[in-house]
Coordinates of C-alpha atoms and ligand atoms in Angstrom, one line a residue:
X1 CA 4.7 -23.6 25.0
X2 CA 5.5 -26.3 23.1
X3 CA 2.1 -28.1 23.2
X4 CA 0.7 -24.5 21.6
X5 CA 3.0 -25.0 18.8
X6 CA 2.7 -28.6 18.3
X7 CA -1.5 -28.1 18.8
X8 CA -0.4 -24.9 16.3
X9 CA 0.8 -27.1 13.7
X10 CA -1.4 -29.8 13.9
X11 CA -4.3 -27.5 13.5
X12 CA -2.7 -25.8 10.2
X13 CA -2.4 -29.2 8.8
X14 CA -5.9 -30.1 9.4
X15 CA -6.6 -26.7 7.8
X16 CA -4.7 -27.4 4.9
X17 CA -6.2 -30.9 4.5
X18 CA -9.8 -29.5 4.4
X19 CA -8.7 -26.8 2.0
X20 CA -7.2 -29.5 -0.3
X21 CA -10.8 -30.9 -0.9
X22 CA -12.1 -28.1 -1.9
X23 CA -12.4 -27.8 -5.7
X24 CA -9.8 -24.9 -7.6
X25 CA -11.5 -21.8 -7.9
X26 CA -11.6 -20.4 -11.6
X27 CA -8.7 -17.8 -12.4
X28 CA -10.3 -14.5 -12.7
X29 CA -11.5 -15.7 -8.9
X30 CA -8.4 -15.0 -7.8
X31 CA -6.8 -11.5 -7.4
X32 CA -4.8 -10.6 -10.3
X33 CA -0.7 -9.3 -9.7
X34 CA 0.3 -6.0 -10.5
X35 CA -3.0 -4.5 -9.4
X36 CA -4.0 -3.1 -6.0
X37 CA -7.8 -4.1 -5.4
X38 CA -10.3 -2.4 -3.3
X39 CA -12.2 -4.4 -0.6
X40 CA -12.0 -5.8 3.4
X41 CA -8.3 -7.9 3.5
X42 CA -10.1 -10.1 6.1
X43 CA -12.1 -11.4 3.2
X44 CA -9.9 -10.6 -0.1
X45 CA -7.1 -12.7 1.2
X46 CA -9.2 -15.8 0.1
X47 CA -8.7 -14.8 -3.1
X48 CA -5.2 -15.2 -3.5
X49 CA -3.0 -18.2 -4.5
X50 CA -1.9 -20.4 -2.3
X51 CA 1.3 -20.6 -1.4
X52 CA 2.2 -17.7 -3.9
X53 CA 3.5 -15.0 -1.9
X54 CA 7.3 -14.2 -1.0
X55 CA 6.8 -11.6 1.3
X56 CA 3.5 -9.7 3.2
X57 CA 4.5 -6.7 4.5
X58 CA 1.9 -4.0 5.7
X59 CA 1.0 -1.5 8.2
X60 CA -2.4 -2.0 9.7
X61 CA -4.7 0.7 11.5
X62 CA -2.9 1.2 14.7
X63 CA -6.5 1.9 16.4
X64 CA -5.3 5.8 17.1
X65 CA -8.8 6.9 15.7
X66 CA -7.5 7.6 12.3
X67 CA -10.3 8.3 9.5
X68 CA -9.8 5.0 7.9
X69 CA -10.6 3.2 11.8
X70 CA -13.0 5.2 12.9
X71 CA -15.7 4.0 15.2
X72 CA -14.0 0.4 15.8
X73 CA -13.6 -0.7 19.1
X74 CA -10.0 -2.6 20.6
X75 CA -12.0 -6.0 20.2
X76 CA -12.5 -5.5 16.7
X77 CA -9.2 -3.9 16.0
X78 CA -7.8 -7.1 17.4
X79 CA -9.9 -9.4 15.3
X80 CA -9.3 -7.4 12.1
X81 CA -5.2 -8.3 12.7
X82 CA -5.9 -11.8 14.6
X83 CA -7.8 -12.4 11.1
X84 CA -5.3 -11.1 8.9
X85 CA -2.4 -12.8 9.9
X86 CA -4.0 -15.5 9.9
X87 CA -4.8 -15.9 6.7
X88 CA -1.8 -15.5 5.8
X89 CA -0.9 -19.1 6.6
X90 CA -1.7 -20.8 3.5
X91 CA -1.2 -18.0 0.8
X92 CA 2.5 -17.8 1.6
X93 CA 5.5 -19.8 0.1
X94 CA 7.3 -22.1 2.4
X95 CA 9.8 -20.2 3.8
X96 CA 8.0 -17.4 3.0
X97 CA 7.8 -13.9 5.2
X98 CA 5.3 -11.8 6.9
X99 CA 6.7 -8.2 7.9
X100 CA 4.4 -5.9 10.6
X101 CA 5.1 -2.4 10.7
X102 CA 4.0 -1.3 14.0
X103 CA 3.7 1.2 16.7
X104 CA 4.8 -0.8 19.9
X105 CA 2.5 0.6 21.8
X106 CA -1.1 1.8 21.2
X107 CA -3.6 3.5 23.1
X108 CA -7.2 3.7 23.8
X109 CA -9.6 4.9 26.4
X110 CA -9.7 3.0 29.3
X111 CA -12.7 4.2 31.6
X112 CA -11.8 1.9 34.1
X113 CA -8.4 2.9 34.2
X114 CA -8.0 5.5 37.3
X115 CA -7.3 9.0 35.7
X116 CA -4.0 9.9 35.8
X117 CA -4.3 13.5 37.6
X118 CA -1.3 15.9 37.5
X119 CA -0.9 19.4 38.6
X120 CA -0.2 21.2 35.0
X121 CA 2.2 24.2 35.7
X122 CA 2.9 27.1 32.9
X123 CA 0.4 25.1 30.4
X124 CA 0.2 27.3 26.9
X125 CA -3.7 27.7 26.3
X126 CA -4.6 27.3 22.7
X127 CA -8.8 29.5 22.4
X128 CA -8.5 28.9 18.8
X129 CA -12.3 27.7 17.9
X130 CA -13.3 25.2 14.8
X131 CA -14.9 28.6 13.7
X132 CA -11.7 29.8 13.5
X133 CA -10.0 27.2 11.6
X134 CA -13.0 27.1 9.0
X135 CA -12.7 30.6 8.2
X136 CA -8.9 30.9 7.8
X137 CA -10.1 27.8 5.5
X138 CA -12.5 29.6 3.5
X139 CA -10.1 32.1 2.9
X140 CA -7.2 29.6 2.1
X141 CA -8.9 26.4 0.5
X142 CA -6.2 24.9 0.1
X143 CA -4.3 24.7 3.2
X144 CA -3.6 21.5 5.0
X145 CA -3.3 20.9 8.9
X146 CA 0.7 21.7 8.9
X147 CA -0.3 25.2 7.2
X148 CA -3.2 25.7 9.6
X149 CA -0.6 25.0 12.6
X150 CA 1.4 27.4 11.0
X151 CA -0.7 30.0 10.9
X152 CA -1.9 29.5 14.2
X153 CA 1.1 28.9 15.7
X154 CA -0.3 25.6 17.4
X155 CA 0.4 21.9 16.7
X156 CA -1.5 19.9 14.2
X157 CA -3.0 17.8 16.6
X158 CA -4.7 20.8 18.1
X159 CA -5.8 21.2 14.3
X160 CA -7.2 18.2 14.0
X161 CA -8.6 18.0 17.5
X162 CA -10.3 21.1 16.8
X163 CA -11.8 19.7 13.2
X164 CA -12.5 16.3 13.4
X165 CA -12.8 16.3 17.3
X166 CA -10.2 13.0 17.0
X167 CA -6.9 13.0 18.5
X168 CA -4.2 11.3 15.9
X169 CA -1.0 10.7 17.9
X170 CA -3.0 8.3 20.3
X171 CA -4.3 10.7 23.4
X172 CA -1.3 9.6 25.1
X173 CA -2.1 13.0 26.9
X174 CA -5.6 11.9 28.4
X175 CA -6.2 11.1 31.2
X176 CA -7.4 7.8 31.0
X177 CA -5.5 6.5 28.2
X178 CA -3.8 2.9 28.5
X179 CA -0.8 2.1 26.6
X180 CA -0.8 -1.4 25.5
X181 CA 2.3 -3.6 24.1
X182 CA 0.9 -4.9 20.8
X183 CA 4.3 -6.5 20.0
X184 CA 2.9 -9.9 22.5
X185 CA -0.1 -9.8 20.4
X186 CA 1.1 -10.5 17.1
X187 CA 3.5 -12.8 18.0
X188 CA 0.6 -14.8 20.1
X189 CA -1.7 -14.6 17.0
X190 CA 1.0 -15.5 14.7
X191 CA 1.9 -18.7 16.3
X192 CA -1.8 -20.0 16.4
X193 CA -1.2 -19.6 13.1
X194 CA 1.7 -21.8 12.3
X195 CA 4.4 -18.3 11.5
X196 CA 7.3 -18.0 14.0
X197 CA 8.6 -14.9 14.9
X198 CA 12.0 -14.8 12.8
X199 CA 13.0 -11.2 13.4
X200 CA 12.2 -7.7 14.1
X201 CA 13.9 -4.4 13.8
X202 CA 13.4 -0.7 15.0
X203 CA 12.4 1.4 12.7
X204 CA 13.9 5.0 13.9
X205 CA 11.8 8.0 12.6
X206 CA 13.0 11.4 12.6
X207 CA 12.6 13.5 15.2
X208 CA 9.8 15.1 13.5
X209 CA 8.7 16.3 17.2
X210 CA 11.4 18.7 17.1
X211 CA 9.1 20.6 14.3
X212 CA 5.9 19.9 16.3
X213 CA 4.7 22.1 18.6
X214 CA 3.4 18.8 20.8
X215 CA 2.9 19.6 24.0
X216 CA 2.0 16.8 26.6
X217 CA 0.3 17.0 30.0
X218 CA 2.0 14.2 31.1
X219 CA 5.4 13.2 31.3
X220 CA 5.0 10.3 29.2
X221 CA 7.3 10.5 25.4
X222 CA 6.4 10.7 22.1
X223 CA 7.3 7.9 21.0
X224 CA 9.4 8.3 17.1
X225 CA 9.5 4.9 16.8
X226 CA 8.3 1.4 15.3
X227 CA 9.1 -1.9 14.9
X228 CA 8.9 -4.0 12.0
X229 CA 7.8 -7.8 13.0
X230 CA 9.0 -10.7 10.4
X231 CA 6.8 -13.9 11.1
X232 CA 8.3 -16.7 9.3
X233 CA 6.8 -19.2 7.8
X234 CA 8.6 -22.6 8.2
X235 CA 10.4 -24.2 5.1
X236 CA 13.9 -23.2 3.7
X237 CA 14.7 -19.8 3.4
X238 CA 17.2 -19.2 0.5
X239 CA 20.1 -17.0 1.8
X240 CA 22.0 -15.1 -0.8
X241 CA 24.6 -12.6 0.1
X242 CA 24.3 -10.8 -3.3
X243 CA 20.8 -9.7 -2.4
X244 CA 22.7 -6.6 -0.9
X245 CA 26.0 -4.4 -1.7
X246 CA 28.5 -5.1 0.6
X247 CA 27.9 -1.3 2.7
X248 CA 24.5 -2.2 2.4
X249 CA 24.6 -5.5 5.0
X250 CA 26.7 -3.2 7.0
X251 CA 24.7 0.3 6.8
X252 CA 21.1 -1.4 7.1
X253 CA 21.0 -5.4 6.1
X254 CA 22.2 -6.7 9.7
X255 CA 21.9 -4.1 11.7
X256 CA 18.6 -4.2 14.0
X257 CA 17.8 -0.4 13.9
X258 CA 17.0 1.8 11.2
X259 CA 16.9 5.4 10.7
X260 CA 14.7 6.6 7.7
X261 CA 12.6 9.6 7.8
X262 CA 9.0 9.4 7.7
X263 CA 6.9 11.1 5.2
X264 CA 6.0 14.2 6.3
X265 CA 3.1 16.7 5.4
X266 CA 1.2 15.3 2.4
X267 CA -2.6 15.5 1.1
X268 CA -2.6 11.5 -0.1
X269 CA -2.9 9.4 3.0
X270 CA -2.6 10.0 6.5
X271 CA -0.3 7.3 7.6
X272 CA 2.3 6.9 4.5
X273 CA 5.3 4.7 5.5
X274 CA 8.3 5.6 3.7
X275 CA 8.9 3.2 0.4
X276 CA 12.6 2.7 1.9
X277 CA 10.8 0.6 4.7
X278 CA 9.6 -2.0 2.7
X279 CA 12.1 -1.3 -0.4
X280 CA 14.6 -2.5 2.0
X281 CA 12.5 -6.1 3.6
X282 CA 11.8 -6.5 -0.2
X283 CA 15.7 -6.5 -1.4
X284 CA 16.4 -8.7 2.0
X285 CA 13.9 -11.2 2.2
X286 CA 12.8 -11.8 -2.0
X287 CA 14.3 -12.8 -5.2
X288 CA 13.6 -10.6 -8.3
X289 CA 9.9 -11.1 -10.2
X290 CA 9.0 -13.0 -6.5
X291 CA 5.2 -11.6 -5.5
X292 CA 4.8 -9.1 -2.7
X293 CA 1.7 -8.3 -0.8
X294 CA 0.4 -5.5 1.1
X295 CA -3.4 -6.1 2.6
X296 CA -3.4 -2.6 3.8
X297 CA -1.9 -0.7 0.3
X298 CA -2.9 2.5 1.7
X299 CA -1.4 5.2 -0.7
X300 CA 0.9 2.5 -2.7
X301 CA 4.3 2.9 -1.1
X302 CA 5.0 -1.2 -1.5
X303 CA 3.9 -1.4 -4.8
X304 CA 5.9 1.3 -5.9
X305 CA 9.3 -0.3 -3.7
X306 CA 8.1 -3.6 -5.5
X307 CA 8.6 -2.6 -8.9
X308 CA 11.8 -0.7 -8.2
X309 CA 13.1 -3.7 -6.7
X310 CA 11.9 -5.7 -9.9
X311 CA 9.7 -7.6 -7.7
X312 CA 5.9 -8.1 -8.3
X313 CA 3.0 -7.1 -5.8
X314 CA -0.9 -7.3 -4.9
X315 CA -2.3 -4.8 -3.2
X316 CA -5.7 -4.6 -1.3
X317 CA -7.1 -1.4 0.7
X318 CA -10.6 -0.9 1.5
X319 CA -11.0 2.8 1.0
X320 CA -11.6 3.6 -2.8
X321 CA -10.1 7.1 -2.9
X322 CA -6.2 5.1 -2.0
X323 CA -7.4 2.8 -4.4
X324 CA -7.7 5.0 -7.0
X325 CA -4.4 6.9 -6.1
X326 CA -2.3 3.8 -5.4
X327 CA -3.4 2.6 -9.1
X328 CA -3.2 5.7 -10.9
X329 CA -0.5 7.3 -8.9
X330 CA 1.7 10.0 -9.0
X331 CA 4.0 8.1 -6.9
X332 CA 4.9 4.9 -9.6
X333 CA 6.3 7.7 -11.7
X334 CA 8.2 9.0 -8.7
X335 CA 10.7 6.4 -7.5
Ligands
SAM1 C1 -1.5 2.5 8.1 S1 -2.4 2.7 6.6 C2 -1.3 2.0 5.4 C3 -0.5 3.1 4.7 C4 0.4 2.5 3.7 N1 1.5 1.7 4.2 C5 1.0 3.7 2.9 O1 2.3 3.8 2.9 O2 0.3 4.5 2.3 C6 -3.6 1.4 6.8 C7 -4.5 1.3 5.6 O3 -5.3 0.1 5.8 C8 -6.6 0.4 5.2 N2 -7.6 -0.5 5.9 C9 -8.1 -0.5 7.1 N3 -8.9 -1.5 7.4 C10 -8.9 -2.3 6.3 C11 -9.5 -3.5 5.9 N4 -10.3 -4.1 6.8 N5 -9.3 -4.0 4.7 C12 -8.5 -3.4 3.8 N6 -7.9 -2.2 4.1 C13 -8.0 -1.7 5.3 C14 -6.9 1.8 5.4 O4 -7.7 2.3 4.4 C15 -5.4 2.4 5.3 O5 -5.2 2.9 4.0

């Protein structure tokens, strides 16, 4: 282990020295603050400032199949986040932070993997046709998939199964799906990188299952939680106890689990975190007017926890329609 760190380290510095050399890029080639920009992370990172950023926090595709993933394999799901992070390396402050929100566990079709077989007793049928769905559509154009469960009285993964033939909680169901720790992953990639893994904390959603009608063939859970990794990166980390109210270091600021709710039905995005989620690593691990990053902006919730924290952010997402919500947004004049 400590050879990999040492070898780590050494490599970074090399990094850095090469990077050195290199003559400074012109201004406007560098992402400007207060803006969320639309374009691949993997290559927009390299525009932005070198040691500038306080604190990266994002939520990357959790390769569940979502629109925004479709059609990339596990290998390149893993390069798309080896990448990321690290990249991260040299555009954060000494001492700086990089927060993961993450589903533990994610899973994918395995067809090696021996099918998990099970004798389904009392299983609820569910003959409710794409045709179906279309013309309750037609009729209602503005329903979205919690209405359409509604009216059907089914879940809105049977909704969405039935539309988009994808299966957004992960197919923990299927037979041959393999559940993978990612949490190994990240850390692995991180330290190749030179960022240590400082902290990380459960993130507790609400038991929004208890107003699904999920049903499982297995006996496996639905998992309502995820876990928030902080890579640190080393150099000093200013610690100020004023950062937080008093209740507030007791009620969330050292305590290892948090309960927020996570945003439920809405037409923006399909994957909104909360703005509490990062509102809270913002106030915790940055100083007021310090930048903030999010390489996968998505709908805008950091920026938006950024400015009410009197902090500054970058944003970058590669779909244009978040783009143009996250930067015109309904949402900036919500918090
Ligand atoms: C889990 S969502 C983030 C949601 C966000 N936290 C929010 O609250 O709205 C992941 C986002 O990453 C974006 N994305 C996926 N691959 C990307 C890439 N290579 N470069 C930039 N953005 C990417 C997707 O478009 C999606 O909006």
């Amino acid at each position: 282990m400590e050879r990999n760190i040492a070898s780590a380290t050494n490599q970074h510095e090399t990094q850095n020295s090469i990077v050195k050399k290199v003559a400074p890029k012109p201004d406007d080639a560098y992402l400007s603050i207060n803006t969320i920009h639309l374009g691949d992370t993997t290559l927009l990172l390299d525009k932005v400032h070198r040691e500038s950023i306080a604190l990266s926090i994002w939520s990357p595709p959790y390769n569940l199949g979502k629109n925004y993933e479709l059609g990339m394999t596990f290998e390149q799901w893993q390069e798309l986040i080896r990448t990321t992070i690290c990249k991260h390396t040299p555009i954060l402050i000494s001492g700086g932070f990089l927060v993961i929100n993450i589903a533990d566990i994610l899973c994918f079709k395995d067809k090696d993997m021996p099918r998990i077989q099970a004798e389904t007793i009392g299983r609820r049928k569910y003959n409710i046709t794409k045709k179906d769905i279309e013309e309750v559509l037609y009729e209602h154009p503005s329903y979205n998939k919690y209405d359409l469960a509604s009216y059907f009285n089914c879940s809105e993964q049977t909704i969405d199964r039935r539309l988009h033939g994808n299966n957004i909680r992960g197919g923990k169901y299927e037979t041959q799906t393999r559940v993978k720790l990612v949490g190994g992953l990240l850390e692995e990639w991180a330290l190749d990188s030179g960022l240590y893994l400082y902290d990380r904390r459960i993130w507790v959603k609400d038991p929004a299952w208890q107003n699904s009608k999920w049903a499982s063939l297995s006996y496996r859970a639905v998992d309502e939680f995820e876990y928030l990794y902080v890579f640190w990166k080393p150099g000093i980390v200013k610690h100020n106890r004023k950062r937080l109210e008093a209740q507030e270091w007791t009620k969330w600021g050292s305590r290892a689990v948090w309960n927020i709710a996570s945003v439920k039905s809405n037409d923006c995005h399909e994957a909104m975190f909360p703005i509490e989620l990062p509102y809270r690593m913002i106030r915790l691990l940055t100083e007021p007017n310090d930048i903030v990053l999010d390489c996968f902006m998505g709908s805008g919730s950091t920026a938006v926890a950024a400015l009410k924290a009197n902090r500054r952010y970058i944003g970058i997402d590669k779909e244009a329609e978040y783009v143009n919500l996250a930067n015109s947004r309904w949402i900036f004049r919500t918090y």
